[in-house]
């Protein structure tokens, strides 16, 4: 009995003094035994051991961990570290575990666990297995046979703090001697940051022909891997939904959805578009007399409206991407709007010079060239502002910023283009010899 007690004390002292090294050994023990060790350690030591276990060990330990021990360990833990550990669980387990913690703590962790739709974090699989450099080929093969996961084409090596060190392909393991350590076989592992946009990841897959791609944080800690099939499926789904949402069709609609379902999703936005179209048409109607006097104005109306529409669409696309990837938040609206106004102004000046030259040659009217140049600058500045502000306003009101924002923007740019061009012609027409 004394020998057993002494042995337990020695093990406990070893874990407390060398939690990183202990974690390497504890990765290989049974879940019940590992939980027993954690339960007997001081909270800070148990937390340190958890943080240095490999992801596969973390997931099985947390799945079987009793609620009281979970609360004791995670309630005082740093939210970032807690999120890193809890991310190894399935979605249902994450919800259950977070419900055990303080509401504020739970919200912070949940926020760190939710990544933008079009980012590497949203695409990655966090339930992965890692190995340490000193482990042998035999250790790896034994573990892989136990797992039986045919999707694994390469393994990843991390240090005791979870930083990614390298990778070894299954083919390399298969032809290597069983006693060879991983540090002798590993190669540099290409990786992406957790907030990397999905379109950049697609380019990496196409260029490098990767089957799996590790995802790391700013400290190069391995968070998960992106599998090729997951990336393809998610990219197809996001592209389809965004196209539908931007033009007023429901995200839930599919090509073979029933006609009635499609009508319910589309008709409200078609009515909104109809109202806004009449609003834009009414602007033209106000200046009916001016158009009757100078019929060539009708020829140039689409030019002004088209350029302002393109400017607004560019600003809209950049802003929506910034919101989706959390590069910006609603509080940044003025900074984003100011930037797009500046872009609209400089682009407007450049386009206005070209347009005014064409109009002068076409209509032989210096006054009309001045008016369309001024109108072009004004409408492109307002269009840039609108393209930045519209999705941010939708976001502030809790709406999907992609939901039919293109319809609203088109209306705004049409009205601004018509109003600026026809309004300036009416106001300055006599002075510039147009009317």
Tab-separated table of C-alpha atoms in Angstrom:
chain	number	residue	atom	x	y	z
A	1	UNK	CA	0.000	0.000	0.000
A	2	UNK	CA	2.830	2.385	0.879
A	3	UNK	CA	4.508	1.599	-2.430
A	4	UNK	CA	1.328	2.493	-4.352
A	5	UNK	CA	0.979	5.777	-2.453
A	6	UNK	CA	4.606	6.679	-3.060
A	7	UNK	CA	4.205	5.857	-6.765
A	8	UNK	CA	1.116	8.076	-7.051
A	9	UNK	CA	2.933	10.905	-5.262
A	10	UNK	CA	5.897	10.620	-7.620
A	11	UNK	CA	3.608	10.642	-10.661
A	12	UNK	CA	1.739	13.654	-9.283
A	13	UNK	CA	4.982	15.526	-8.624
A	14	UNK	CA	6.235	14.719	-12.120
A	15	UNK	CA	3.028	16.026	-13.722
A	16	UNK	CA	3.143	19.212	-11.658
A	17	UNK	CA	6.768	19.938	-12.479
A	18	UNK	CA	6.775	18.845	-16.111
A	19	UNK	CA	3.207	19.159	-17.460
A	20	UNK	CA	4.372	19.423	-21.077
A	21	UNK	CA	6.378	16.189	-20.950
A	22	UNK	CA	3.647	14.513	-18.925
A	23	UNK	CA	1.104	15.361	-21.612
A	24	UNK	CA	3.131	13.405	-24.192
A	25	UNK	CA	2.943	10.310	-22.010
A	26	UNK	CA	-0.699	10.862	-21.018
A	27	UNK	CA	-1.713	10.948	-24.698
A	28	UNK	CA	-1.143	7.189	-24.718
A	29	UNK	CA	-3.121	6.214	-21.594
A	30	UNK	CA	-6.793	5.298	-21.422
A	31	UNK	CA	-9.354	8.041	-21.027
A	32	UNK	CA	-10.443	6.942	-17.549
A	33	UNK	CA	-6.853	6.922	-16.335
A	34	UNK	CA	-6.143	10.332	-17.853
A	35	UNK	CA	-9.228	11.836	-16.213
A	36	UNK	CA	-8.138	10.373	-12.894
A	37	UNK	CA	-4.759	12.079	-13.185
A	38	UNK	CA	-6.366	15.416	-14.048
A	39	UNK	CA	-8.790	15.158	-11.149
A	40	UNK	CA	-5.944	14.713	-8.654
A	41	UNK	CA	-3.921	17.705	-9.858
A	42	UNK	CA	-4.222	21.374	-8.850
A	43	UNK	CA	-6.408	23.318	-11.268
A	44	UNK	CA	-3.569	25.219	-12.940
A	45	UNK	CA	-1.585	22.013	-13.501
A	46	UNK	CA	-4.586	20.156	-14.942
A	47	UNK	CA	-5.243	23.104	-17.263
A	48	UNK	CA	-1.620	23.091	-18.423
A	49	UNK	CA	-1.753	19.361	-19.157
A	50	UNK	CA	-4.993	19.753	-21.122
A	51	UNK	CA	-3.468	22.482	-23.259
A	52	UNK	CA	-0.544	20.232	-24.194
A	53	UNK	CA	-2.503	17.087	-25.026
A	54	UNK	CA	-2.923	16.343	-28.712
A	55	UNK	CA	-6.341	17.224	-30.253
A	56	UNK	CA	-7.546	13.613	-30.371
A	57	UNK	CA	-6.814	13.152	-26.657
A	58	UNK	CA	-8.521	16.435	-25.804
A	59	UNK	CA	-11.714	15.464	-27.624
A	60	UNK	CA	-12.058	12.079	-25.929
A	61	UNK	CA	-11.189	13.470	-22.483
A	62	UNK	CA	-13.646	16.368	-22.703
A	63	UNK	CA	-16.390	14.101	-24.059
A	64	UNK	CA	-16.090	11.856	-20.983
A	65	UNK	CA	-15.294	14.551	-18.426
A	66	UNK	CA	-17.900	14.968	-15.683
A	67	UNK	CA	-19.601	18.349	-15.447
A	68	UNK	CA	-18.196	19.358	-12.017
A	69	UNK	CA	-14.594	18.794	-13.152
A	70	UNK	CA	-15.263	20.625	-16.428
A	71	UNK	CA	-16.601	23.659	-14.568
A	72	UNK	CA	-13.669	23.681	-12.137
A	73	UNK	CA	-11.125	23.594	-14.975
A	74	UNK	CA	-12.790	25.847	-17.542
A	75	UNK	CA	-14.503	28.507	-15.468
A	76	UNK	CA	-11.194	30.251	-14.535
A	77	UNK	CA	-9.505	29.453	-17.865
A	78	UNK	CA	-8.551	32.111	-20.396
A	79	UNK	CA	-11.372	32.287	-23.029
A	80	UNK	CA	-8.915	31.806	-25.898
A	81	UNK	CA	-7.434	28.650	-24.359
A	82	UNK	CA	-10.910	27.380	-23.496
A	83	UNK	CA	-12.099	27.940	-27.072
A	84	UNK	CA	-9.036	26.157	-28.429
A	85	UNK	CA	-9.841	23.065	-26.337
A	86	UNK	CA	-13.624	23.071	-26.754
A	87	UNK	CA	-13.288	23.430	-30.528
A	88	UNK	CA	-12.161	19.802	-30.626
A	89	UNK	CA	-15.688	18.678	-29.746
A	90	UNK	CA	-18.695	18.063	-31.959
A	91	UNK	CA	-21.225	20.878	-32.345
A	92	UNK	CA	-23.731	19.276	-29.977
A	93	UNK	CA	-21.049	18.686	-27.333
A	94	UNK	CA	-19.846	22.283	-27.616
A	95	UNK	CA	-23.368	23.564	-26.911
A	96	UNK	CA	-23.712	21.275	-23.908
A	97	UNK	CA	-20.345	22.229	-22.433
A	98	UNK	CA	-20.833	25.969	-22.893
A	99	UNK	CA	-24.174	25.778	-21.076
A	100	UNK	CA	-22.268	24.722	-17.940
A	101	UNK	CA	-20.233	27.935	-17.793
A	102	UNK	CA	-21.041	31.486	-16.750
A	103	UNK	CA	-23.136	33.276	-19.398
A	104	UNK	CA	-20.546	35.977	-20.134
A	105	UNK	CA	-17.725	33.452	-20.279
A	106	UNK	CA	-19.794	31.213	-22.521
A	107	UNK	CA	-20.562	34.086	-24.920
A	108	UNK	CA	-16.885	35.022	-25.210
A	109	UNK	CA	-15.876	31.442	-25.972
A	110	UNK	CA	-18.733	30.993	-28.430
A	111	UNK	CA	-17.707	34.176	-30.259
A	112	UNK	CA	-14.167	32.841	-30.627
A	113	UNK	CA	-15.522	29.550	-31.932
A	114	UNK	CA	-17.624	31.177	-34.655
A	115	UNK	CA	-15.598	32.021	-37.729
A	116	UNK	CA	-16.806	33.940	-40.810
A	117	UNK	CA	-18.514	31.820	-43.438
A	118	UNK	CA	-15.893	32.524	-46.090
A	119	UNK	CA	-12.842	31.834	-43.930
A	120	UNK	CA	-10.502	28.936	-43.245
A	121	UNK	CA	-11.814	28.659	-39.679
A	122	UNK	CA	-15.306	27.870	-40.898
A	123	UNK	CA	-14.053	25.189	-43.277
A	124	UNK	CA	-11.606	23.361	-41.023
A	125	UNK	CA	-12.097	20.085	-39.181
A	126	UNK	CA	-10.870	20.537	-35.607
A	127	UNK	CA	-11.093	16.876	-34.608
A	128	UNK	CA	-7.599	15.901	-35.722
A	129	UNK	CA	-4.749	13.837	-34.345
A	130	UNK	CA	-1.207	15.145	-33.994
A	131	UNK	CA	2.105	13.588	-33.064
A	132	UNK	CA	5.309	14.742	-31.414
A	133	UNK	CA	8.757	14.700	-33.078
A	134	UNK	CA	10.151	11.985	-30.766
A	135	UNK	CA	7.394	9.486	-31.562
A	136	UNK	CA	8.317	6.647	-33.907
A	137	UNK	CA	6.825	5.308	-37.105
A	138	UNK	CA	5.560	2.315	-35.153
A	139	UNK	CA	3.735	4.615	-32.687
A	140	UNK	CA	2.021	6.400	-35.564
A	141	UNK	CA	1.020	3.280	-37.475
A	142	UNK	CA	-0.377	1.672	-34.339
A	143	UNK	CA	-2.506	4.750	-33.671
A	144	UNK	CA	-3.691	5.027	-37.268
A	145	UNK	CA	-4.737	1.372	-37.340
A	146	UNK	CA	-6.775	1.994	-34.196
A	147	UNK	CA	-8.488	5.018	-35.717
A	148	UNK	CA	-9.180	3.389	-39.068
A	149	UNK	CA	-9.701	6.759	-40.763
A	150	UNK	CA	-9.088	6.318	-44.515
A	151	UNK	CA	-9.192	10.089	-45.108
A	152	UNK	CA	-5.787	10.575	-43.480
A	153	UNK	CA	-3.162	11.069	-46.205
A	154	UNK	CA	-0.596	12.815	-44.017
A	155	UNK	CA	0.049	13.369	-40.322
A	156	UNK	CA	1.064	16.575	-38.563
A	157	UNK	CA	3.785	17.032	-35.989
A	158	UNK	CA	3.505	19.660	-33.259
A	159	UNK	CA	5.590	20.631	-30.265
A	160	UNK	CA	4.288	20.456	-26.697
A	161	UNK	CA	2.605	23.865	-27.013
A	162	UNK	CA	0.691	22.847	-30.139
A	163	UNK	CA	2.769	24.754	-32.677
A	164	UNK	CA	2.927	23.138	-36.108
A	165	UNK	CA	6.389	21.804	-36.897
A	166	UNK	CA	5.894	19.744	-40.037
A	167	UNK	CA	4.125	16.916	-41.815
A	168	UNK	CA	4.814	13.337	-42.903
A	169	UNK	CA	2.951	11.612	-45.737
A	170	UNK	CA	1.461	8.173	-45.219
A	171	UNK	CA	3.552	6.845	-48.108
A	172	UNK	CA	6.712	7.935	-46.294
A	173	UNK	CA	5.606	6.170	-43.121
A	174	UNK	CA	4.807	2.987	-45.019
A	175	UNK	CA	8.354	2.610	-46.388
A	176	UNK	CA	10.257	3.791	-43.282
A	177	UNK	CA	11.728	1.666	-40.522
A	178	UNK	CA	9.422	1.294	-37.534
A	179	UNK	CA	11.982	2.677	-35.044
A	180	UNK	CA	12.581	5.889	-37.038
A	181	UNK	CA	11.432	9.047	-35.238
A	182	UNK	CA	9.155	11.556	-36.905
A	183	UNK	CA	11.641	14.403	-36.577
A	184	UNK	CA	13.838	12.611	-39.111
A	185	UNK	CA	10.994	12.220	-41.613
A	186	UNK	CA	8.961	15.385	-41.320
A	187	UNK	CA	8.845	18.025	-44.029
A	188	UNK	CA	7.697	21.673	-43.818
A	189	UNK	CA	3.909	21.866	-43.758
A	190	UNK	CA	2.230	24.594	-45.853
A	191	UNK	CA	-0.537	26.173	-43.773
A	192	UNK	CA	-3.079	28.993	-43.783
A	193	UNK	CA	-4.191	31.450	-41.111
A	194	UNK	CA	-7.576	30.808	-39.550
A	195	UNK	CA	-9.045	34.004	-41.083
A	196	UNK	CA	-7.705	33.393	-44.596
A	197	UNK	CA	-10.490	33.956	-47.188
A	198	UNK	CA	-11.809	30.812	-48.866
A	199	UNK	CA	-11.016	32.060	-52.380
A	200	UNK	CA	-7.305	32.246	-51.463
A	201	UNK	CA	-7.515	28.707	-50.097
A	202	UNK	CA	-9.034	27.509	-53.375
A	203	UNK	CA	-6.067	28.970	-55.230
A	204	UNK	CA	-3.672	27.125	-52.904
A	205	UNK	CA	-5.458	23.836	-53.480
A	206	UNK	CA	-5.383	24.358	-57.245
A	207	UNK	CA	-1.723	25.392	-57.314
A	208	UNK	CA	-0.317	22.945	-54.780
A	209	UNK	CA	-2.747	20.074	-55.309
A	210	UNK	CA	-3.157	19.558	-51.573
A	211	UNK	CA	-5.606	17.009	-50.240
A	212	UNK	CA	-5.513	18.499	-46.750
A	213	UNK	CA	-4.343	21.898	-45.587
A	214	UNK	CA	-3.543	22.709	-41.926
A	215	UNK	CA	-5.045	25.827	-40.345
A	216	UNK	CA	-3.071	27.773	-37.729
A	217	UNK	CA	-3.545	30.863	-35.572
A	218	UNK	CA	-1.216	33.864	-35.370
A	219	UNK	CA	1.119	31.907	-33.071
A	220	UNK	CA	1.324	29.005	-35.558
A	221	UNK	CA	-0.724	26.774	-33.247
A	222	UNK	CA	-2.446	24.027	-35.243
A	223	UNK	CA	-6.224	24.505	-34.989
A	224	UNK	CA	-7.486	22.066	-37.606
A	225	UNK	CA	-7.258	20.934	-41.204
A	226	UNK	CA	-9.264	21.712	-44.323
A	227	UNK	CA	-10.171	18.674	-46.378
A	228	UNK	CA	-10.572	18.940	-50.133
A	229	UNK	CA	-14.147	17.619	-50.230
A	230	UNK	CA	-15.266	20.027	-47.481
A	231	UNK	CA	-13.812	23.014	-49.303
A	232	UNK	CA	-15.474	22.132	-52.609
A	233	UNK	CA	-18.894	21.562	-51.049
A	234	UNK	CA	-18.785	24.738	-48.952
A	235	UNK	CA	-17.590	26.882	-51.849
A	236	UNK	CA	-20.382	25.669	-54.119
A	237	UNK	CA	-23.004	26.260	-51.443
A	238	UNK	CA	-21.790	29.759	-50.503
A	239	UNK	CA	-21.551	30.867	-54.126
A	240	UNK	CA	-25.086	29.674	-54.872
A	241	UNK	CA	-26.592	31.253	-51.765
A	242	UNK	CA	-24.875	34.617	-52.224
A	243	UNK	CA	-26.020	34.892	-55.836
A	244	UNK	CA	-29.596	34.098	-54.844
A	245	UNK	CA	-29.577	36.510	-51.895
A	246	UNK	CA	-28.080	39.448	-53.764
A	247	UNK	CA	-30.801	39.344	-56.415
A	248	UNK	CA	-33.777	38.782	-54.174
A	249	UNK	CA	-34.223	35.018	-54.371
A	250	UNK	CA	-34.320	33.063	-51.121
A	251	UNK	CA	-31.209	31.288	-49.875
A	252	UNK	CA	-33.337	28.165	-49.359
A	253	UNK	CA	-34.551	28.026	-52.973
A	254	UNK	CA	-33.206	25.312	-55.251
A	255	UNK	CA	-33.527	24.679	-58.976
A	256	UNK	CA	-36.220	22.045	-58.377
A	257	UNK	CA	-38.082	23.895	-55.633
A	258	UNK	CA	-41.853	24.145	-56.126
A	259	UNK	CA	-43.179	27.159	-58.076
A	260	UNK	CA	-45.189	28.331	-55.059
A	261	UNK	CA	-42.105	28.276	-52.825
A	262	UNK	CA	-40.139	30.297	-55.405
A	263	UNK	CA	-42.992	32.799	-55.738
A	264	UNK	CA	-43.113	33.336	-51.963
A	265	UNK	CA	-39.396	34.030	-51.852
A	266	UNK	CA	-39.142	36.257	-54.911
A	267	UNK	CA	-42.413	38.187	-55.113
A	268	UNK	CA	-41.873	40.509	-52.115
A	269	UNK	CA	-38.541	41.689	-53.507
A	270	UNK	CA	-39.977	42.105	-56.988
A	271	UNK	CA	-42.602	44.458	-55.534
A	272	UNK	CA	-39.910	46.374	-53.686
A	273	UNK	CA	-37.941	46.620	-56.917
A	274	UNK	CA	-41.071	47.816	-58.731
A	275	UNK	CA	-41.608	50.603	-56.226
A	276	UNK	CA	-37.996	51.728	-56.428
A	277	UNK	CA	-38.073	51.566	-60.253
A	278	UNK	CA	-41.090	53.881	-60.323
A	279	UNK	CA	-39.257	56.161	-57.913
A	280	UNK	CA	-36.301	56.378	-60.313
A	281	UNK	CA	-38.674	56.903	-63.240
A	282	UNK	CA	-40.397	59.742	-61.394
A	283	UNK	CA	-37.066	61.577	-61.219
A	284	UNK	CA	-36.860	61.467	-65.013
A	285	UNK	CA	-40.480	62.636	-65.203
A	286	UNK	CA	-39.700	65.750	-63.155
A	287	UNK	CA	-37.291	66.876	-65.875
A	288	UNK	CA	-39.541	65.963	-68.801
A	289	UNK	CA	-39.486	69.531	-70.166
A	290	UNK	CA	-35.694	69.652	-70.063
A	291	UNK	CA	-35.426	66.370	-71.994
A	292	UNK	CA	-37.967	67.641	-74.537
A	293	UNK	CA	-35.769	70.676	-75.224
A	294	UNK	CA	-32.492	68.710	-75.412
A	295	UNK	CA	-33.363	65.213	-76.611
A	296	UNK	CA	-29.729	64.125	-76.663
A	297	UNK	CA	-29.898	64.015	-72.850
A	298	UNK	CA	-31.839	60.758	-73.116
A	299	UNK	CA	-28.864	59.229	-74.930
A	300	UNK	CA	-26.423	60.053	-72.120
A	301	UNK	CA	-28.672	59.160	-69.157
A	302	UNK	CA	-27.694	55.438	-69.190
A	303	UNK	CA	-24.013	56.404	-69.297
A	304	UNK	CA	-24.159	58.345	-66.036
A	305	UNK	CA	-26.408	55.793	-64.323
A	306	UNK	CA	-24.277	52.879	-65.544
A	307	UNK	CA	-20.987	54.319	-64.282
A	308	UNK	CA	-22.436	55.193	-60.887
A	309	UNK	CA	-23.961	51.700	-60.696
A	310	UNK	CA	-20.612	50.042	-61.390
A	311	UNK	CA	-18.896	52.237	-58.804
A	312	UNK	CA	-21.507	51.346	-56.201
A	313	UNK	CA	-21.264	47.630	-56.990
A	314	UNK	CA	-17.499	47.673	-56.498
A	315	UNK	CA	-17.840	49.392	-53.119
A	316	UNK	CA	-20.638	47.005	-52.156
A	317	UNK	CA	-18.582	43.907	-52.980
A	318	UNK	CA	-15.551	45.089	-50.998
A	319	UNK	CA	-17.654	46.095	-47.987
A	320	UNK	CA	-19.636	42.843	-47.935
A	321	UNK	CA	-16.427	40.869	-48.034
A	322	UNK	CA	-15.030	42.937	-45.168
A	323	UNK	CA	-18.135	42.251	-43.078
A	324	UNK	CA	-18.134	38.538	-43.899
A	325	UNK	CA	-14.475	38.112	-42.935
A	326	UNK	CA	-14.761	40.420	-39.905
A	327	UNK	CA	-12.195	42.812	-41.290
A	328	UNK	CA	-14.661	45.566	-40.399
A	329	UNK	CA	-17.611	46.018	-38.060
A	330	UNK	CA	-20.564	48.393	-38.089
A	331	UNK	CA	-18.651	50.916	-35.981
A	332	UNK	CA	-16.178	51.297	-38.861
A	333	UNK	CA	-18.872	52.624	-41.195
A	334	UNK	CA	-17.445	56.135	-41.455
A	335	UNK	CA	-13.910	54.931	-42.122
A	336	UNK	CA	-15.118	52.601	-44.877
A	337	UNK	CA	-17.472	55.207	-46.352
A	338	UNK	CA	-14.750	57.872	-46.351
A	339	UNK	CA	-12.415	55.555	-48.234
A	340	UNK	CA	-15.053	54.718	-50.860
A	341	UNK	CA	-15.926	58.399	-51.269
A	342	UNK	CA	-12.258	59.148	-51.994
A	343	UNK	CA	-12.057	56.263	-54.467
A	344	UNK	CA	-15.286	57.412	-56.110
A	345	UNK	CA	-13.962	60.948	-56.446
A	346	UNK	CA	-10.634	60.061	-58.049
A	347	UNK	CA	-12.186	57.475	-60.345
A	348	UNK	CA	-14.946	59.971	-61.127
A	349	UNK	CA	-12.465	62.633	-62.197
A	350	UNK	CA	-10.658	60.188	-64.481
A	351	UNK	CA	-13.874	58.857	-66.036
A	352	UNK	CA	-15.359	62.375	-66.293
A	353	UNK	CA	-12.445	63.618	-68.397
A	354	UNK	CA	-12.909	60.783	-70.881
A	355	UNK	CA	-16.708	61.096	-70.909
A	356	UNK	CA	-16.723	64.875	-71.372
A	357	UNK	CA	-14.344	64.577	-74.337
A	358	UNK	CA	-16.614	62.006	-76.005
A	359	UNK	CA	-19.740	64.098	-75.329
A	360	UNK	CA	-18.074	67.242	-76.688
A	361	UNK	CA	-17.211	65.443	-79.937
A	362	UNK	CA	-20.622	63.745	-80.119
A	363	UNK	CA	-22.900	66.699	-79.308
A	364	UNK	CA	-20.556	69.596	-80.147
A	365	UNK	CA	-21.554	71.215	-76.852
A	366	UNK	CA	-18.989	72.432	-74.340
A	367	UNK	CA	-21.723	73.128	-71.793
A	368	UNK	CA	-23.116	69.593	-71.991
A	369	UNK	CA	-19.590	68.194	-71.614
A	370	UNK	CA	-19.098	70.236	-68.423
A	371	UNK	CA	-22.471	69.128	-67.020
A	372	UNK	CA	-21.933	65.410	-67.668
A	373	UNK	CA	-18.393	65.577	-66.233
A	374	UNK	CA	-19.648	67.250	-63.047
A	375	UNK	CA	-22.572	64.836	-62.839
A	376	UNK	CA	-20.267	61.852	-63.313
A	377	UNK	CA	-18.028	62.887	-60.415
A	378	UNK	CA	-20.957	63.659	-58.121
A	379	UNK	CA	-22.868	60.455	-58.877
A	380	UNK	CA	-19.786	58.217	-58.515
A	381	UNK	CA	-18.907	59.755	-55.154
A	382	UNK	CA	-22.437	59.180	-53.838
A	383	UNK	CA	-22.515	55.685	-55.351
A	384	UNK	CA	-19.284	54.767	-53.562
A	385	UNK	CA	-20.707	56.065	-50.288
A	386	UNK	CA	-23.955	54.140	-50.816
A	387	UNK	CA	-22.175	50.910	-51.722
A	388	UNK	CA	-20.263	51.070	-48.442
A	389	UNK	CA	-23.136	52.144	-46.213
A	390	UNK	CA	-26.022	49.951	-47.434
A	391	UNK	CA	-24.599	46.563	-46.279
A	392	UNK	CA	-23.422	48.091	-42.999
A	393	UNK	CA	-26.914	49.472	-42.313
A	394	UNK	CA	-28.430	46.052	-43.012
A	395	UNK	CA	-25.882	44.483	-40.660
A	396	UNK	CA	-26.640	47.052	-37.934
A	397	UNK	CA	-30.344	46.179	-38.112
A	398	UNK	CA	-29.590	42.481	-37.790
A	399	UNK	CA	-30.234	41.680	-41.454
A	400	UNK	CA	-28.156	39.658	-43.886
A	401	UNK	CA	-25.971	42.262	-45.679
A	402	UNK	CA	-26.162	40.175	-48.872
A	403	UNK	CA	-29.967	40.111	-48.887
A	404	UNK	CA	-31.029	42.093	-51.944
A	405	UNK	CA	-28.553	44.884	-51.270
A	406	UNK	CA	-27.869	44.971	-55.021
A	407	UNK	CA	-31.518	45.911	-55.653
A	408	UNK	CA	-31.402	48.786	-53.165
A	409	UNK	CA	-28.055	49.990	-54.479
A	410	UNK	CA	-29.213	49.948	-58.114
A	411	UNK	CA	-32.161	52.158	-57.197
A	412	UNK	CA	-29.991	54.625	-55.318
A	413	UNK	CA	-27.422	54.898	-58.108
A	414	UNK	CA	-30.111	55.311	-60.780
A	415	UNK	CA	-31.807	58.097	-58.838
A	416	UNK	CA	-28.515	59.834	-58.076
A	417	UNK	CA	-27.352	59.548	-61.689
A	418	UNK	CA	-30.605	60.865	-63.172
A	419	UNK	CA	-30.992	63.604	-60.584
A	420	UNK	CA	-27.445	64.916	-60.865
A	421	UNK	CA	-27.316	64.907	-64.664
A	422	UNK	CA	-30.785	66.282	-65.358
A	423	UNK	CA	-30.755	68.591	-62.340
A	424	UNK	CA	-27.449	70.212	-63.287
A	425	UNK	CA	-28.609	70.558	-66.887
A	426	UNK	CA	-31.758	72.341	-65.731
A	427	UNK	CA	-29.926	74.624	-63.303
A	428	UNK	CA	-26.953	75.475	-65.501
A	429	UNK	CA	-28.423	74.919	-68.945
A	430	UNK	CA	-29.070	78.569	-69.709
A	431	UNK	CA	-25.705	79.759	-68.417
A	432	UNK	CA	-23.798	77.112	-70.387
A	433	UNK	CA	-25.816	77.515	-73.575
A	434	UNK	CA	-27.459	74.081	-73.421
A	435	UNK	CA	-31.081	75.261	-73.150
